């Protein structure tokens, strides 16, 4: 059963990369401790790792890296948002996955966890594989933008309905990254609202896509029962018109639900 090793220094990273065999698939998970989607992805990856037995030489090596602490490594792989997964073999990136889609991550890993791959076949394909700095000589078929948008909007539809009250904010409730998000968290706490949240700084796909999906260009955004209420000013205005706006969602309310 394979396990995930946390890389805590650049020297440890260099030693790892230089020591693994050319045939080994290196699976690198970039994360930050404050991003909720990263915690979810860690669980997914731990489960996937456990499905692959340890062998000699190893068919796969699984590691995780704090993208902020080891920024030098993050920059090598153009990590701009987390979770971010890199699959590498023989020093070459063969695929990367940005975001928290467990399906995409599993598919990528299973696709490249192929038996019978040897060093000669890897060397023969090396010129067509993406480099860690993001340069690639391989001509790739462009993804269908319409299909990509449909998939993103389906994901966003599920996200806004993940809890009766959903807050899309910069940062987390315990560590907001902007004043507006901090104020909105304060309002929800004051009214004892049970709510779910999503840190849009941790997933650029959601951050950009939700603006179009909601037809609302700024953050934070508050959603109730899958419908957009608005940002901080609109929430304040709605509360001014209806002081009981959040009463059904209060911790002691009859309809209160966990996020």
Coordinates of C-alpha atoms in Angstrom, one line a residue:
X1 CA 0.0 0.0 0.0
X2 CA 1.6 3.3 -1.1
X3 CA 1.6 6.3 1.1
X4 CA 1.9 10.1 0.6
X5 CA 5.1 11.7 1.9
X6 CA 5.1 15.4 2.7
X7 CA 8.1 17.2 1.2
X8 CA 9.2 20.0 3.6
X9 CA 12.4 21.4 2.1
X10 CA 13.9 22.1 -1.4
X11 CA 16.9 19.8 -0.6
X12 CA 14.5 16.9 0.2
X13 CA 12.7 17.6 -3.1
X14 CA 15.9 17.5 -5.1
X15 CA 17.0 14.3 -3.4
X16 CA 13.7 12.7 -4.2
X17 CA 13.7 13.7 -7.9
X18 CA 17.3 12.5 -8.4
X19 CA 16.8 9.2 -6.7
X20 CA 13.6 7.7 -8.2
X21 CA 13.9 5.4 -11.2
X22 CA 13.1 6.6 -14.7
X23 CA 10.1 4.3 -14.9
X24 CA 8.5 5.5 -11.7
X25 CA 5.4 7.7 -11.9
X26 CA 5.9 10.7 -9.5
X27 CA 2.6 12.0 -8.2
X28 CA 3.0 15.5 -6.7
X29 CA 0.1 17.2 -4.9
X30 CA 0.4 20.9 -4.3
X31 CA -1.7 22.2 -1.4
X32 CA -2.0 24.9 1.2
X33 CA -3.2 24.2 4.8
X34 CA -5.9 26.9 4.7
X35 CA -7.7 25.8 1.6
X36 CA -10.7 23.5 2.3
X37 CA -10.6 21.8 -1.2
X38 CA -7.0 20.7 -0.5
X39 CA -8.1 18.8 2.6
X40 CA -10.7 17.0 0.5
X41 CA -8.1 16.3 -2.2
X42 CA -5.7 14.9 0.4
X43 CA -8.4 12.3 1.4
X44 CA -9.0 11.4 -2.3
X45 CA -5.2 11.0 -2.9
X46 CA -4.7 9.0 0.2
X47 CA -7.4 6.6 -0.9
X48 CA -5.9 6.3 -4.4
X49 CA -2.4 5.7 -3.0
X50 CA -3.6 2.9 -0.8
X51 CA -4.9 1.1 -3.9
X52 CA -1.4 0.8 -5.3
X53 CA 1.0 -1.7 -3.7
X54 CA 4.6 -0.9 -3.0
X55 CA 7.0 -2.6 -5.5
X56 CA 10.7 -2.6 -6.3
X57 CA 11.5 -0.6 -8.2
X58 CA 8.5 1.5 -7.3
X59 CA 5.8 1.9 -9.9
X60 CA 4.7 5.1 -8.3
X61 CA 5.9 7.6 -5.6
X62 CA 3.3 9.9 -4.0
X63 CA 4.3 13.2 -2.4
X64 CA 2.6 16.4 -1.2
X65 CA 4.0 20.0 -1.1
X66 CA 2.8 23.1 0.6
X67 CA 2.7 25.5 -2.4
X68 CA 3.4 28.5 -0.3
X69 CA 6.3 27.1 1.8
X70 CA 8.1 25.6 -1.2
X71 CA 7.4 28.4 -3.6
X72 CA 10.5 27.6 -5.6
X73 CA 9.1 24.2 -6.5
X74 CA 5.6 25.7 -7.2
X75 CA 7.1 28.2 -9.6
X76 CA 8.8 25.4 -11.5
X77 CA 5.5 23.9 -12.3
X78 CA 3.5 27.2 -12.7
X79 CA 1.3 26.5 -9.8
X80 CA -1.1 29.4 -9.6
X81 CA -4.0 27.7 -7.7
X82 CA -4.5 24.8 -5.4
X83 CA -5.3 21.9 -5.3
X84 CA -2.8 21.2 -8.2
X85 CA -1.6 17.8 -9.2
X86 CA 1.4 17.0 -11.3
X87 CA 2.2 13.6 -12.8
X88 CA 5.9 13.2 -13.8
X89 CA 8.0 10.4 -15.2
X90 CA 11.7 10.5 -15.9
X91 CA 11.9 14.2 -15.0
X92 CA 9.2 15.1 -17.5
X93 CA 5.6 16.3 -16.7
X94 CA 3.1 14.1 -18.5
X95 CA -0.1 15.7 -17.1
X96 CA -1.3 18.2 -14.6
X97 CA -4.7 18.6 -13.0
X98 CA -5.9 21.9 -11.5
X99 CA -8.9 21.9 -9.2
X100 CA -10.6 19.5 -6.8
X101 CA -12.3 17.1 -9.3
X102 CA -11.8 13.7 -7.8
X103 CA -12.9 12.1 -11.1
X104 CA -10.2 14.1 -13.2
X105 CA -7.5 13.2 -10.7
X106 CA -8.4 9.4 -10.6
X107 CA -8.6 9.3 -14.4
X108 CA -5.2 11.0 -14.9
X109 CA -3.5 8.7 -12.4
X110 CA -5.0 5.6 -13.8
X111 CA -4.2 6.6 -17.3
X112 CA -0.5 7.0 -16.6
X113 CA -0.2 4.2 -14.1
X114 CA 0.3 1.8 -17.0
X115 CA 2.1 -1.5 -16.7
X116 CA 4.9 -2.4 -19.0
X117 CA 6.3 1.1 -19.4
X118 CA 10.1 0.9 -19.7
X119 CA 12.9 3.4 -19.8
X120 CA 13.5 3.1 -23.5
X121 CA 9.8 3.9 -24.3
X122 CA 10.0 6.9 -22.0
X123 CA 13.2 8.2 -23.7
X124 CA 11.6 7.8 -27.1
X125 CA 8.6 9.9 -26.1
X126 CA 10.5 12.5 -24.1
X127 CA 10.6 15.1 -26.8
X128 CA 6.8 15.3 -26.9
X129 CA 6.2 15.7 -23.2
X130 CA 5.6 18.9 -21.4
X131 CA 8.6 20.4 -19.4
X132 CA 8.2 21.5 -15.8
X133 CA 8.5 25.2 -16.9
X134 CA 5.3 24.8 -18.9
X135 CA 6.9 24.7 -22.4
X136 CA 5.8 21.9 -24.6
X137 CA 6.7 20.7 -28.1
X138 CA 3.8 18.4 -28.4
X139 CA 0.9 19.4 -30.6
X140 CA -2.3 18.9 -28.5
X141 CA -5.8 18.8 -29.8
X142 CA -7.6 21.9 -28.3
X143 CA -10.3 21.0 -25.8
X144 CA -13.9 21.8 -26.8
X145 CA -14.6 25.1 -25.0
X146 CA -18.4 24.5 -25.1
X147 CA -18.0 21.2 -23.4
X148 CA -15.6 22.6 -20.9
X149 CA -18.0 25.4 -20.0
X150 CA -20.9 22.9 -19.6
X151 CA -18.8 20.8 -17.2
X152 CA -17.8 23.9 -15.2
X153 CA -21.3 25.2 -15.0
X154 CA -22.6 21.7 -13.8
X155 CA -19.9 21.8 -11.1
X156 CA -20.9 25.3 -10.1
X157 CA -24.5 24.3 -9.9
X158 CA -23.6 21.6 -7.5
X159 CA -21.4 23.9 -5.4
X160 CA -24.0 26.7 -4.9
X161 CA -26.4 24.0 -3.7
X162 CA -23.8 22.2 -1.4
X163 CA -25.5 23.8 1.7
X164 CA -28.7 25.8 2.2
X165 CA -26.5 28.8 2.7
X166 CA -23.3 29.0 0.7
X167 CA -20.7 31.7 1.0
X168 CA -18.1 32.1 -1.7
X169 CA -15.4 34.2 -0.2
X170 CA -11.7 35.1 -0.3
X171 CA -10.1 33.0 2.3
X172 CA -11.8 31.0 5.0
X173 CA -14.2 32.0 7.9
X174 CA -11.3 31.7 10.4
X175 CA -8.9 33.7 8.1
X176 CA -10.7 36.0 5.6
X177 CA -8.5 37.4 2.9
X178 CA -10.5 40.6 2.3
X179 CA -12.5 43.1 4.4
X180 CA -15.8 42.4 2.6
X181 CA -15.5 38.6 3.2
X182 CA -14.7 39.3 6.9
X183 CA -17.8 41.5 7.3
X184 CA -20.1 39.0 5.7
X185 CA -18.7 36.2 7.9
X186 CA -19.4 38.5 10.9
X187 CA -23.0 39.0 9.8
X188 CA -23.6 35.2 9.5
X189 CA -22.0 34.5 12.8
X190 CA -24.1 37.3 14.5
X191 CA -27.2 35.6 13.2
X192 CA -25.9 32.1 14.2
X193 CA -26.3 31.0 10.6
X194 CA -25.3 27.5 9.7
X195 CA -23.5 27.8 6.4
X196 CA -21.1 26.2 4.0
X197 CA -18.2 28.1 2.4
X198 CA -15.8 27.9 -0.6
X199 CA -12.5 29.7 -0.7
X200 CA -12.4 31.0 -4.3
X201 CA -8.7 31.8 -3.9
X202 CA -8.0 28.1 -3.8
X203 CA -9.6 27.3 -7.2
X204 CA -9.2 29.8 -10.1
X205 CA -11.6 27.8 -12.3
X206 CA -14.4 28.4 -9.8
X207 CA -13.2 32.0 -9.1
X208 CA -13.5 33.0 -12.7
X209 CA -16.4 30.7 -13.7
X210 CA -18.8 31.7 -11.0
X211 CA -18.6 35.4 -12.1
X212 CA -20.2 34.3 -15.4
X213 CA -22.5 31.7 -13.9
X214 CA -23.9 34.1 -11.4
X215 CA -23.6 37.2 -13.6
X216 CA -22.1 38.8 -10.6
X217 CA -18.5 40.1 -11.0
X218 CA -17.3 40.4 -7.4
X219 CA -16.7 38.5 -4.2
X220 CA -17.9 37.6 -1.7
X221 CA -21.1 36.0 -3.0
X222 CA -23.9 34.6 -0.8
X223 CA -26.2 32.0 -2.1
X224 CA -29.4 30.7 -0.3
X225 CA -31.1 27.6 -1.5
X226 CA -29.2 27.7 -4.8
X227 CA -30.2 31.3 -5.5
X228 CA -27.8 34.2 -5.5
X229 CA -28.5 36.8 -2.8
X230 CA -25.6 39.0 -3.7
X231 CA -22.5 40.6 -2.1
X232 CA -22.1 42.4 1.2
X233 CA -24.1 45.5 0.3
X234 CA -27.1 43.5 -1.0
X235 CA -27.1 41.3 2.1
X236 CA -27.1 44.3 4.3
X237 CA -29.9 45.8 2.3
X238 CA -32.0 42.5 2.5
X239 CA -31.4 42.3 6.2
X240 CA -32.6 45.9 6.6
X241 CA -35.8 45.0 4.8
X242 CA -36.2 41.6 6.6
X243 CA -34.5 41.1 9.9
X244 CA -35.6 37.4 9.9
X245 CA -33.9 36.7 6.5
X246 CA -31.6 34.1 8.0
X247 CA -33.8 32.8 10.8
X248 CA -34.7 29.5 9.0
X249 CA -31.0 28.8 8.7
X250 CA -30.0 29.7 12.3
X251 CA -28.4 27.0 14.4
X252 CA -31.5 26.8 16.5
X253 CA -33.8 27.2 13.5
X254 CA -36.1 24.3 12.6
X255 CA -34.6 24.0 9.2
X256 CA -31.0 24.3 10.2
X257 CA -28.6 22.0 8.3
X258 CA -24.9 21.3 8.5
X259 CA -22.9 22.7 5.6

